[in-house]
Structure formats: structure tokens, C-alpha cells
mmCIF file of C-alpha atoms in Angstrom:
data_model
loop_
_atom_site.group_PDB
_atom_site.id
_atom_site.type_symbol
_atom_site.label_atom_id
_atom_site.label_comp_id
_atom_site.label_asym_id
_atom_site.label_seq_id
_atom_site.Cartn_x
_atom_site.Cartn_y
_atom_site.Cartn_z
ATOM 1 C CA UNK A 24 0.100 -0.158 -21.717
ATOM 2 C CA UNK A 25 1.031 0.577 -18.115
ATOM 3 C CA UNK A 26 2.568 -1.256 -15.204
ATOM 4 C CA UNK A 27 -0.537 -1.879 -13.163
ATOM 5 C CA UNK A 28 -0.870 -2.972 -9.543
ATOM 6 C CA UNK A 29 -3.802 -3.115 -7.133
ATOM 7 C CA UNK A 30 -3.188 -2.410 -3.449
ATOM 8 C CA UNK A 31 -6.024 -4.278 -1.710
ATOM 9 C CA UNK A 32 -6.662 -3.204 1.889
ATOM 10 C CA UNK A 33 -8.779 -5.987 3.440
ATOM 11 C CA UNK A 34 -10.662 -4.511 6.340
ATOM 12 C CA UNK A 35 -11.781 -7.727 8.050
ATOM 13 C CA UNK A 36 -15.491 -6.976 7.712
ATOM 14 C CA UNK A 37 -15.965 -8.644 4.330
ATOM 15 C CA UNK A 38 -15.004 -5.472 2.486
ATOM 16 C CA UNK A 39 -11.800 -4.206 0.944
ATOM 17 C CA UNK A 40 -10.622 -0.830 -0.290
ATOM 18 C CA UNK A 41 -8.532 -0.978 -3.459
ATOM 19 C CA UNK A 42 -6.057 1.564 -4.741
ATOM 20 C CA UNK A 43 -5.363 0.912 -8.405
ATOM 21 C CA UNK A 44 -2.035 2.251 -9.686
ATOM 22 C CA UNK A 45 -1.524 2.448 -13.437
ATOM 23 C CA UNK A 46 2.267 2.840 -13.199
ATOM 24 C CA UNK A 47 3.234 1.357 -9.813
ATOM 25 C CA UNK A 48 4.207 -2.234 -10.651
ATOM 26 C CA UNK A 49 7.981 -1.773 -10.607
ATOM 27 C CA UNK A 50 8.295 0.186 -7.361
ATOM 28 C CA UNK A 51 5.274 -1.215 -5.519
ATOM 29 C CA UNK A 52 7.203 -2.924 -2.682
ATOM 30 C CA UNK A 53 9.211 0.112 -1.621
ATOM 31 C CA UNK A 54 6.225 2.414 -2.137
ATOM 32 C CA UNK A 55 3.928 0.207 -0.073
ATOM 33 C CA UNK A 56 6.484 -0.237 2.715
ATOM 34 C CA UNK A 57 6.806 3.554 2.962
ATOM 35 C CA UNK A 58 3.027 3.910 2.985
ATOM 36 C CA UNK A 59 2.588 1.313 5.734
ATOM 37 C CA UNK A 60 5.344 2.949 7.791
ATOM 38 C CA UNK A 61 3.594 6.307 7.351
ATOM 39 C CA UNK A 62 0.232 4.806 8.411
ATOM 40 C CA UNK A 63 1.654 2.893 11.388
ATOM 41 C CA UNK A 64 0.643 5.469 14.058
ATOM 42 C CA UNK A 65 -3.023 4.847 13.097
ATOM 43 C CA UNK A 66 -2.826 1.039 13.308
ATOM 44 C CA UNK A 67 -6.067 -0.218 14.811
ATOM 45 C CA UNK A 68 -8.101 2.649 13.318
ATOM 46 C CA UNK A 69 -8.856 1.122 9.927
ATOM 47 C CA UNK A 70 -10.325 4.129 8.154
ATOM 48 C CA UNK A 71 -7.457 6.452 9.109
ATOM 49 C CA UNK A 72 -4.824 3.754 8.512
ATOM 50 C CA UNK A 73 -6.062 3.120 4.972
ATOM 51 C CA UNK A 74 -6.427 6.833 4.255
ATOM 52 C CA UNK A 75 -2.886 7.542 5.467
ATOM 53 C CA UNK A 76 -1.440 4.673 3.417
ATOM 54 C CA UNK A 77 -3.285 5.752 0.263
ATOM 55 C CA UNK A 78 -2.322 9.398 0.802
ATOM 56 C CA UNK A 79 1.324 8.373 0.959
ATOM 57 C CA UNK A 80 1.051 6.266 -2.198
ATOM 58 C CA UNK A 81 -0.547 9.077 -4.234
ATOM 59 C CA UNK A 82 1.314 11.990 -2.606
ATOM 60 C CA UNK A 83 3.195 13.033 -5.761
ATOM 61 C CA UNK A 84 0.123 12.753 -8.001
ATOM 62 C CA UNK A 85 -2.762 13.740 -5.762
ATOM 63 C CA UNK A 86 -4.131 16.354 -8.186
ATOM 64 C CA UNK A 87 -3.538 14.380 -11.389
ATOM 65 C CA UNK A 88 -6.594 13.303 -13.337
ATOM 66 C CA UNK A 89 -5.203 9.862 -14.135
ATOM 67 C CA UNK A 90 -2.772 7.330 -12.703
ATOM 68 C CA UNK A 91 -4.727 6.100 -9.667
ATOM 69 C CA UNK A 92 -8.229 4.935 -8.860
ATOM 70 C CA UNK A 93 -9.916 4.006 -5.578
ATOM 71 C CA UNK A 94 -12.820 1.590 -5.273
ATOM 72 C CA UNK A 95 -14.440 -0.840 -2.839
ATOM 73 C CA UNK A 96 -14.951 -4.569 -3.315
ATOM 74 C CA UNK A 97 -16.378 -7.443 -1.327
ATOM 75 C CA UNK A 98 -13.655 -9.833 -0.155
ATOM 76 C CA UNK A 99 -15.281 -12.748 -1.976
ATOM 77 C CA UNK A 100 -15.332 -10.754 -5.227
ATOM 78 C CA UNK A 101 -11.638 -9.920 -5.598
ATOM 79 C CA UNK A 102 -10.831 -10.991 -9.140
ATOM 80 C CA UNK A 103 -8.102 -8.773 -10.551
ATOM 81 C CA UNK A 104 -6.726 -8.929 -14.074
ATOM 82 C CA UNK A 105 -3.628 -7.083 -12.923
ATOM 83 C CA UNK A 106 -1.150 -7.686 -10.121
ATOM 84 C CA UNK A 107 -2.751 -7.535 -6.661
ATOM 85 C CA UNK A 108 -1.027 -7.037 -3.323
ATOM 86 C CA UNK A 109 -3.204 -7.854 -0.318
ATOM 87 C CA UNK A 110 -2.783 -5.813 2.844
ATOM 88 C CA UNK A 111 -4.835 -7.837 5.332
ATOM 89 C CA UNK A 112 -5.441 -5.568 8.302
ATOM 90 C CA UNK A 113 -7.326 -8.190 10.329
ATOM 91 C CA UNK A 114 -4.398 -10.614 10.069
ATOM 92 C CA UNK A 115 -1.668 -7.945 10.120
ATOM 93 C CA UNK A 116 -0.127 -9.237 6.892
ATOM 94 C CA UNK A 117 0.966 -8.365 3.375
ATOM 95 C CA UNK A 118 0.430 -11.096 0.790
ATOM 96 C CA UNK A 119 2.369 -10.939 -2.478
ATOM 97 C CA UNK A 120 3.906 -13.358 -4.998
ATOM 98 C CA UNK A 121 6.453 -14.526 -2.429
ATOM 99 C CA UNK A 122 3.905 -15.382 0.269
ATOM 100 C CA UNK A 123 2.523 -13.828 3.429
ATOM 101 C CA UNK A 124 4.555 -11.478 5.623
ATOM 102 C CA UNK A 125 3.695 -9.585 8.777
ATOM 103 C CA UNK A 126 3.235 -5.893 8.057
ATOM 104 C CA UNK A 127 6.173 -4.988 10.322
ATOM 105 C CA UNK A 128 8.540 -7.504 8.694
ATOM 106 C CA UNK A 129 7.437 -6.287 5.252
ATOM 107 C CA UNK A 130 8.224 -2.690 6.248
ATOM 108 C CA UNK A 131 11.571 -3.699 7.737
ATOM 109 C CA UNK A 132 12.616 -5.606 4.615
ATOM 110 C CA UNK A 133 11.579 -3.004 2.038
ATOM 111 C CA UNK A 134 11.726 0.442 3.653
ATOM 112 C CA UNK A 135 15.032 1.863 4.750
ATOM 113 C CA UNK A 136 15.471 5.131 6.544
ATOM 114 C CA UNK A 137 18.895 6.680 6.172
ATOM 115 C CA UNK A 138 19.977 9.049 8.868
ATOM 116 C CA UNK A 139 22.927 11.325 8.203
ATOM 117 C CA UNK A 140 24.291 12.905 11.307
ATOM 118 C CA UNK A 141 26.937 15.583 11.262
ATOM 119 C CA UNK A 142 29.107 16.036 14.301
#
């Protein structure tokens, strides 16, 4: 079976890089928010931004044979049988079932950093 999700990184040049996750459907929002936060320092440098986001998403399974796949598609050929989340880098947005959100507002709503300070 699986709990599939496709993270579609639209590059703005008619192409998109897709990270397919076989088991990521239930935690995709928090995982993606963490990945986009991690990639934020490379915003504007598409290849590094996408690589940093994907590295974060696969960090616990990087050497596993299964679980994730990476492939390229043309933007006009994005027909997915499974859930697809669009990360539109040209328009600085994340598009999901609930609509379109700026990348920063998506991160802010889904990714929480807890700081514990001891005095």
C-alpha cells in the first residue's frame, strides 16, 4: 500500500523536480515546512535550494534502497495519481489541498522551533 505524496518543486523554467515519498502522506506538512526552513538560506539559488530541501526530507533514509524517488517533469505534464504538493519557487508559494500559501507563511504555520533556555 503506502501513504504516497509527491513534493513538486516548480523551477519557473517549465521544468519541475519531484521527490516521491512512499510513506510521507501523514507527516508531509511538518516535514516540508522543516525542509523549506532548512533550504531558506539558499533561496534564489534554485538548484541548491531544491537540493537542500530534498536532503532534509530524506535525511533519515538517505542510504535506503526504497522509500523515495527523484525525477524531473515538464510543468505541463504533471499528472500524479498520488497526492501532490506544489512548491512553486517562481511564485514563492506552496499549493496544497487548502489553497496557495506563501512559503514563509507555510513554514510559520507548520514548523515550530522550541527553544529551552536554562538560567
